[in-house]
mmCIF file of C-alpha atoms in Angstrom:
data_model
loop_
_atom_site.group_PDB
_atom_site.id
_atom_site.type_symbol
_atom_site.label_atom_id
_atom_site.label_comp_id
_atom_site.label_asym_id
_atom_site.label_seq_id
_atom_site.Cartn_x
_atom_site.Cartn_y
_atom_site.Cartn_z
ATOM 1 C CA MET A 402 0.000 0.000 0.000
ATOM 2 C CA HIS A 403 1.261 3.468 -0.850
ATOM 3 C CA PRO A 404 2.414 5.343 2.294
ATOM 4 C CA ALA A 405 0.206 8.362 1.526
ATOM 5 C CA LEU A 406 -2.837 6.111 1.148
ATOM 6 C CA ASN A 407 -2.061 4.497 4.470
ATOM 7 C CA ILE A 408 -1.984 7.915 6.136
ATOM 8 C CA ALA A 409 -5.240 8.943 4.444
ATOM 9 C CA ILE A 410 -6.911 5.770 5.748
ATOM 10 C CA LYS A 411 -5.681 6.539 9.265
ATOM 11 C CA ALA A 412 -7.092 10.069 9.005
ATOM 12 C CA ALA A 413 -10.431 8.872 7.617
ATOM 13 C CA ARG A 414 -10.876 6.291 10.363
ATOM 14 C CA ARG A 415 -10.085 8.878 13.019
ATOM 15 C CA ALA A 416 -12.733 11.182 11.568
ATOM 16 C CA GLY A 417 -15.143 8.247 11.411
ATOM 17 C CA GLN A 418 -14.743 7.655 15.140
ATOM 18 C CA ILE A 419 -15.738 11.265 15.829
ATOM 19 C CA ILE A 420 -18.733 11.001 13.515
ATOM 20 C CA ASN A 421 -19.919 7.714 14.997
ATOM 21 C CA ARG A 422 -19.727 9.030 18.559
ATOM 22 C CA ALA A 423 -21.718 12.117 17.628
ATOM 23 C CA SER A 424 -24.332 10.068 15.785
ATOM 24 C CA MET A 425 -25.343 8.491 19.090
ATOM 25 C CA ASP A 426 -26.636 11.847 20.387
ATOM 26 C CA LEU A 427 -27.660 13.980 17.435
ATOM 27 C CA GLU A 428 -29.844 16.296 19.509
ATOM 28 C CA SER A 429 -26.765 17.716 21.207
ATOM 29 C CA VAL A 430 -24.915 18.436 17.935
ATOM 30 C CA ARG A 431 -24.674 22.169 17.174
ATOM 31 C CA VAL A 432 -25.702 23.018 13.615
ATOM 32 C CA ALA A 433 -25.171 26.229 11.657
ATOM 33 C CA ALA A 434 -26.173 27.225 8.123
ATOM 34 C CA LYS A 435 -23.313 28.346 5.862
ATOM 35 C CA ARG A 436 -25.951 29.391 3.339
ATOM 36 C CA PRO A 437 -29.551 28.293 2.715
ATOM 37 C CA LYS A 438 -29.798 24.471 2.712
ATOM 38 C CA ASP A 439 -26.040 24.092 3.259
ATOM 39 C CA TYR A 440 -25.176 23.107 6.813
ATOM 40 C CA VAL A 441 -22.083 22.685 8.929
ATOM 41 C CA THR A 442 -21.933 21.047 12.324
ATOM 42 C CA GLU A 443 -19.361 20.926 15.071
ATOM 43 C CA VAL A 444 -18.860 17.323 13.944
ATOM 44 C CA ASP A 445 -17.758 18.440 10.457
ATOM 45 C CA GLN A 446 -15.279 20.796 12.079
ATOM 46 C CA ALA A 447 -13.958 18.297 14.617
ATOM 47 C CA ALA A 448 -13.632 15.568 11.967
ATOM 48 C CA GLU A 449 -11.754 17.918 9.643
ATOM 49 C CA ALA A 450 -9.419 19.009 12.453
ATOM 50 C CA ALA A 451 -8.628 15.368 13.205
ATOM 51 C CA ILE A 452 -7.936 14.655 9.530
ATOM 52 C CA LEU A 453 -5.661 17.660 9.179
ATOM 53 C CA GLU A 454 -3.728 16.706 12.301
ATOM 54 C CA VAL A 455 -2.951 13.262 10.914
ATOM 55 C CA LEU A 456 -2.110 14.477 7.410
ATOM 56 C CA ARG A 457 0.032 17.397 8.510
ATOM 57 C CA GLU A 458 2.015 15.258 10.925
ATOM 58 C CA ALA A 459 2.985 12.915 8.091
ATOM 59 C CA TYR A 460 3.183 15.448 5.225
ATOM 60 C CA PRO A 461 3.642 18.915 6.750
ATOM 61 C CA ASN A 462 4.466 20.626 3.445
ATOM 62 C CA TYR A 463 1.574 19.362 1.343
ATOM 63 C CA GLY A 464 -1.181 21.738 0.284
ATOM 64 C CA ILE A 465 -4.711 21.466 1.637
ATOM 65 C CA LEU A 466 -8.132 22.023 0.069
ATOM 66 C CA ALA A 467 -10.733 21.274 2.730
ATOM 67 C CA GLU A 468 -14.438 22.042 2.815
ATOM 68 C CA GLU A 469 -14.515 23.765 6.194
ATOM 69 C CA THR A 470 -11.094 25.402 6.519
ATOM 70 C CA GLY A 471 -10.456 26.279 2.877
ATOM 71 C CA ALA A 472 -7.263 26.132 0.832
ATOM 72 C CA PHE A 473 -3.674 26.303 2.065
ATOM 73 C CA PRO A 474 -0.731 26.092 -0.345
ATOM 74 C CA GLY A 475 2.049 23.590 0.172
ATOM 75 C CA SER A 476 5.560 24.761 0.963
ATOM 76 C CA GLY A 477 8.822 23.786 -0.710
ATOM 77 C CA ALA A 478 9.321 22.416 -4.205
ATOM 78 C CA GLN A 479 7.794 19.014 -3.470
ATOM 79 C CA GLY A 480 4.997 20.152 -1.194
ATOM 80 C CA ALA A 481 3.717 22.658 -3.702
ATOM 81 C CA GLU A 482 3.066 19.801 -6.147
ATOM 82 C CA PHE A 483 0.815 17.871 -3.755
ATOM 83 C CA GLN A 484 -2.594 18.767 -2.370
ATOM 84 C CA TRP A 485 -4.944 16.924 -0.057
ATOM 85 C CA ILE A 486 -8.621 17.375 -1.020
ATOM 86 C CA ILE A 487 -10.866 16.741 1.983
ATOM 87 C CA ASP A 488 -14.545 16.472 2.819
ATOM 88 C CA PRO A 489 -14.738 15.478 6.486
ATOM 89 C CA LEU A 490 -18.457 14.664 6.335
ATOM 90 C CA ASP A 491 -20.045 14.396 2.912
ATOM 91 C CA GLY A 492 -23.781 14.239 3.485
ATOM 92 C CA THR A 493 -24.071 16.594 6.464
ATOM 93 C CA THR A 494 -27.804 17.112 5.943
ATOM 94 C CA ASN A 495 -28.288 13.339 6.054
ATOM 95 C CA PHE A 496 -26.175 13.150 9.211
ATOM 96 C CA ILE A 497 -28.113 15.762 11.185
ATOM 97 C CA HIS A 498 -31.368 13.977 10.323
ATOM 98 C CA GLY A 499 -30.052 10.567 11.346
ATOM 99 C CA PHE A 500 -30.227 9.342 7.752
ATOM 100 C CA PRO A 501 -27.316 6.887 7.588
ATOM 101 C CA GLN A 502 -25.804 7.851 4.241
ATOM 102 C CA TYR A 503 -22.670 9.963 4.689
ATOM 103 C CA ALA A 504 -18.932 9.481 4.421
ATOM 104 C CA VAL A 505 -15.442 10.851 4.873
ATOM 105 C CA SER A 506 -13.683 11.649 1.595
ATOM 106 C CA ILE A 507 -9.934 12.235 1.260
ATOM 107 C CA ALA A 508 -7.965 12.480 -1.983
ATOM 108 C CA LEU A 509 -4.369 13.361 -2.763
ATOM 109 C CA ALA A 510 -3.617 15.177 -6.009
ATOM 110 C CA HIS A 511 -0.168 15.438 -7.584
ATOM 111 C CA GLN A 512 0.129 18.361 -9.976
ATOM 112 C CA GLY A 513 -3.659 18.449 -10.213
ATOM 113 C CA VAL A 514 -4.105 14.725 -10.897
ATOM 114 C CA VAL A 515 -5.726 12.610 -8.177
ATOM 115 C CA THR A 516 -3.376 9.759 -7.256
ATOM 116 C CA GLN A 517 -4.759 8.472 -3.930
ATOM 117 C CA ALA A 518 -8.361 8.137 -2.765
ATOM 118 C CA VAL A 519 -10.245 7.147 0.363
ATOM 119 C CA VAL A 520 -14.005 7.177 0.893
ATOM 120 C CA TYR A 521 -14.965 5.840 4.318
ATOM 121 C CA ASP A 522 -18.531 5.057 5.396
ATOM 122 C CA PRO A 523 -18.425 4.921 9.212
ATOM 123 C CA ASN A 524 -21.974 3.537 9.438
ATOM 124 C CA ARG A 525 -21.172 0.353 7.559
ATOM 125 C CA ASN A 526 -17.422 0.381 8.249
ATOM 126 C CA GLU A 527 -16.880 0.283 4.484
ATOM 127 C CA LEU A 528 -13.523 1.583 3.328
ATOM 128 C CA PHE A 529 -13.142 2.350 -0.381
ATOM 129 C CA THR A 530 -9.556 2.986 -1.494
ATOM 130 C CA ALA A 531 -7.608 3.500 -4.697
ATOM 131 C CA THR A 532 -4.098 4.304 -5.869
ATOM 132 C CA ARG A 533 -3.661 5.446 -9.470
ATOM 133 C CA GLY A 534 -2.570 2.482 -11.560
ATOM 134 C CA ARG A 535 -3.144 -0.081 -8.802
ATOM 135 C CA GLY A 536 -6.896 -0.660 -8.798
ATOM 136 C CA ALA A 537 -9.772 0.129 -6.445
ATOM 137 C CA PHE A 538 -10.767 -1.774 -3.329
ATOM 138 C CA LEU A 539 -13.556 -2.128 -0.790
ATOM 139 C CA ASN A 540 -12.241 -3.367 2.555
ATOM 140 C CA ASP A 541 -9.190 -4.840 0.761
ATOM 141 C CA ARG A 542 -11.318 -6.633 -1.852
ATOM 142 C CA ARG A 543 -10.775 -5.606 -5.486
ATOM 143 C CA ILE A 544 -13.842 -3.935 -6.971
ATOM 144 C CA ARG A 545 -15.031 -3.356 -10.519
ATOM 145 C CA VAL A 546 -17.822 -1.343 -12.080
ATOM 146 C CA SER A 547 -20.903 -3.256 -13.194
ATOM 147 C CA ASN A 548 -21.116 -4.904 -16.604
ATOM 148 C CA ARG A 549 -24.721 -4.016 -17.419
ATOM 149 C CA ALA A 550 -25.055 -2.837 -20.994
ATOM 150 C CA LYS A 551 -28.770 -2.124 -21.466
ATOM 151 C CA LEU A 552 -29.836 1.216 -20.038
ATOM 152 C CA ALA A 553 -33.248 -0.272 -19.240
ATOM 153 C CA ASP A 554 -31.609 -2.607 -16.708
ATOM 154 C CA THR A 555 -29.544 0.005 -14.902
ATOM 155 C CA LEU A 556 -29.801 1.765 -11.562
ATOM 156 C CA ILE A 557 -28.541 5.350 -11.772
ATOM 157 C CA GLY A 558 -27.580 7.730 -8.983
ATOM 158 C CA THR A 559 -27.938 11.490 -8.987
ATOM 159 C CA GLY A 560 -28.033 14.552 -6.776
ATOM 160 C CA PHE A 561 -30.763 17.169 -7.007
ATOM 161 C CA PRO A 562 -29.701 20.831 -7.162
ATOM 162 C CA PHE A 563 -30.173 22.321 -3.710
ATOM 163 C CA ARG A 564 -28.030 25.479 -3.479
ATOM 164 C CA THR A 565 -29.094 27.167 -6.714
ATOM 165 C CA PHE A 566 -31.955 26.439 -9.077
ATOM 166 C CA ASP A 567 -30.653 28.139 -12.229
ATOM 167 C CA HIS A 568 -30.654 24.815 -14.103
ATOM 168 C CA ALA A 569 -33.503 23.119 -12.250
ATOM 169 C CA ASP A 570 -35.842 22.855 -15.239
ATOM 170 C CA THR A 571 -33.162 21.276 -17.410
ATOM 171 C CA TYR A 572 -32.195 18.948 -14.594
ATOM 172 C CA LEU A 573 -35.801 17.816 -14.112
ATOM 173 C CA ASN A 574 -36.157 17.136 -17.836
ATOM 174 C CA ILE A 575 -33.006 15.005 -17.743
ATOM 175 C CA PHE A 576 -34.241 13.289 -14.588
ATOM 176 C CA ARG A 577 -37.529 12.396 -16.249
ATOM 177 C CA GLU A 578 -35.842 10.948 -19.335
ATOM 178 C CA VAL A 579 -33.313 8.937 -17.302
ATOM 179 C CA THR A 580 -36.124 7.634 -15.073
ATOM 180 C CA GLU A 581 -38.148 6.575 -18.106
ATOM 181 C CA LYS A 582 -35.206 4.772 -19.736
ATOM 182 C CA THR A 583 -33.703 2.963 -16.719
ATOM 183 C CA ALA A 584 -34.745 0.563 -13.994
ATOM 184 C CA GLY A 585 -34.610 3.392 -11.453
ATOM 185 C CA VAL A 586 -32.912 6.541 -10.186
ATOM 186 C CA ARG A 587 -31.657 7.038 -6.633
ATOM 187 C CA ARG A 588 -30.728 10.221 -4.781
ATOM 188 C CA PRO A 589 -29.125 9.191 -1.452
ATOM 189 C CA GLY A 590 -27.547 12.605 -0.801
ATOM 190 C CA ALA A 591 -23.799 11.955 -0.483
ATOM 191 C CA ALA A 592 -21.942 12.256 -3.780
ATOM 192 C CA ALA A 593 -18.720 10.682 -2.509
ATOM 193 C CA LEU A 594 -20.614 7.493 -1.635
ATOM 194 C CA ASP A 595 -22.617 7.608 -4.868
ATOM 195 C CA LEU A 596 -19.370 7.590 -6.834
ATOM 196 C CA ALA A 597 -17.957 4.807 -4.670
ATOM 197 C CA TYR A 598 -21.127 2.828 -5.365
ATOM 198 C CA VAL A 599 -20.561 3.227 -9.104
ATOM 199 C CA ALA A 600 -17.029 1.930 -8.584
ATOM 200 C CA CYS A 601 -18.238 -1.235 -6.844
ATOM 201 C CA GLY A 602 -21.218 -1.837 -9.140
ATOM 202 C CA ARG A 603 -24.061 -0.944 -6.779
ATOM 203 C CA LEU A 604 -24.939 1.871 -9.159
ATOM 204 C CA ASP A 605 -24.388 1.600 -12.900
ATOM 205 C CA GLY A 606 -24.044 5.334 -13.457
ATOM 206 C CA PHE A 607 -24.290 8.757 -11.831
ATOM 207 C CA TRP A 608 -24.692 12.410 -12.748
ATOM 208 C CA GLU A 609 -24.857 15.652 -10.814
ATOM 209 C CA PHE A 610 -24.335 19.366 -11.375
ATOM 210 C CA GLY A 611 -22.479 21.819 -9.156
ATOM 211 C CA LEU A 612 -20.284 19.568 -7.025
ATOM 212 C CA ALA A 613 -17.243 20.881 -5.176
ATOM 213 C CA PRO A 614 -13.836 19.241 -5.754
ATOM 214 C CA TRP A 615 -13.948 17.592 -2.321
ATOM 215 C CA ASP A 616 -17.260 15.938 -3.239
ATOM 216 C CA SER A 617 -15.879 14.095 -6.258
ATOM 217 C CA ALA A 618 -12.060 13.942 -6.141
ATOM 218 C CA ALA A 619 -11.718 10.639 -4.269
ATOM 219 C CA GLY A 620 -14.738 9.060 -5.935
ATOM 220 C CA SER A 621 -13.469 9.908 -9.401
ATOM 221 C CA LEU A 622 -10.283 7.906 -8.900
ATOM 222 C CA LEU A 623 -12.243 4.990 -7.440
ATOM 223 C CA ILE A 624 -14.323 4.849 -10.619
ATOM 224 C CA LEU A 625 -11.364 5.099 -12.988
ATOM 225 C CA GLU A 626 -9.409 2.421 -11.118
ATOM 226 C CA ALA A 627 -12.490 0.181 -11.073
ATOM 227 C CA GLY A 628 -12.717 0.321 -14.873
ATOM 228 C CA GLY A 629 -15.338 3.036 -15.199
ATOM 229 C CA LEU A 630 -15.466 6.393 -16.946
ATOM 230 C CA ILE A 631 -16.079 9.887 -15.585
ATOM 231 C CA SER A 632 -16.271 13.276 -17.291
ATOM 232 C CA ASP A 633 -17.864 16.694 -17.296
ATOM 233 C CA LEU A 634 -20.981 17.403 -19.365
ATOM 234 C CA ALA A 635 -18.884 17.829 -22.515
ATOM 235 C CA GLY A 636 -17.296 14.416 -22.092
ATOM 236 C CA GLU A 637 -13.991 16.003 -21.050
ATOM 237 C CA ALA A 638 -11.898 15.566 -17.902
ATOM 238 C CA ASN A 639 -12.752 18.975 -16.438
ATOM 239 C CA TYR A 640 -15.192 17.657 -13.822
ATOM 240 C CA LEU A 641 -13.216 18.760 -10.741
ATOM 241 C CA ASP A 642 -13.144 22.363 -11.960
ATOM 242 C CA SER A 643 -16.641 22.528 -13.447
ATOM 243 C CA GLY A 644 -18.313 20.521 -10.698
ATOM 244 C CA ASN A 645 -20.491 18.799 -13.299
ATOM 245 C CA VAL A 646 -20.084 15.024 -13.278
ATOM 246 C CA VAL A 647 -21.224 12.110 -15.426
ATOM 247 C CA ALA A 648 -19.930 8.643 -14.557
ATOM 248 C CA GLY A 649 -20.657 4.997 -15.155
ATOM 249 C CA ASN A 650 -19.444 1.705 -16.427
ATOM 250 C CA PRO A 651 -18.074 2.026 -19.994
ATOM 251 C CA LYS A 652 -21.289 0.790 -21.593
ATOM 252 C CA VAL A 653 -23.648 2.977 -19.560
ATOM 253 C CA PHE A 654 -21.488 6.095 -19.430
ATOM 254 C CA GLY A 655 -21.908 6.955 -23.099
ATOM 255 C CA GLN A 656 -25.657 6.410 -23.034
ATOM 256 C CA LEU A 657 -26.095 8.567 -19.947
ATOM 257 C CA LEU A 658 -23.884 11.314 -21.355
ATOM 258 C CA GLN A 659 -25.854 11.227 -24.603
ATOM 259 C CA ILE A 660 -29.125 11.826 -22.737
ATOM 260 C CA ILE A 661 -27.649 14.777 -20.866
ATOM 261 C CA GLN A 662 -26.089 16.305 -23.965
ATOM 262 C CA SER A 663 -29.396 16.002 -25.813
ATOM 263 C CA HIS A 664 -30.642 18.758 -23.499
ATOM 264 C CA ARG A 665 -27.851 21.181 -24.421
ATOM 265 C CA ASP A 666 -30.353 23.458 -26.181
ATOM 266 C CA GLU A 667 -32.155 24.013 -22.888
ATOM 267 C CA ARG A 668 -29.861 25.334 -20.159
ATOM 268 C CA LEU A 669 -27.039 22.991 -19.209
ATOM 269 C CA PRO A 670 -24.465 24.360 -16.788
ATOM 270 C CA ALA A 671 -21.061 25.196 -18.244
#
């Protein structure tokens, strides 16, 4: 196992312990709204602090991009090339409602390319990991994307727009078409886990608009290392910057992307 991945796993498990303890007494968890429908809790903050402590002890010069504390550049020639991308609790709204679908997401990027990935579900004690070029794993078992080829047989994940509704009508039109042409669509509410589920074949595909880099960085590498495909809405690799993601097994990916691109004359996000 790559040393950086080992450290990321240690950090994710430490955050998971904090999250699990807090989940036993949700009524005492302090919640604040960063903006309408976008929440942060003291658990997010404590989990992120624990992650940063572990990562900085092992790699003090690496850059940081974290949901709650923001971005910090690395120092030195080597450190400036590396950046940790962290979501300490993806699915905060689920967490504060006791809906058990949330995860810790940690990725390491080298010169802008994600090379290490951890998505940890503390509820199920499921640890998804990947190192670029070495495959993707769930609790040390190699995982692969599904092999379903017919769109009518597939289960697709998505995330509804909740911060801004500029593209809501287009999204709903896409949602209707995907629902009509597949076996079903699911919206669990934690993009990092949705992407991990594509990687292990629980979902055959996924799309969402407006994600932050920490929502999709780790999950994107899981999918690629599990044999899947991921892109932005133009079919390019700009998904971390644009925040618009389409993913799936190789047979489903193209069909899902085609549906989305067929709505380009409406109002797709850039």
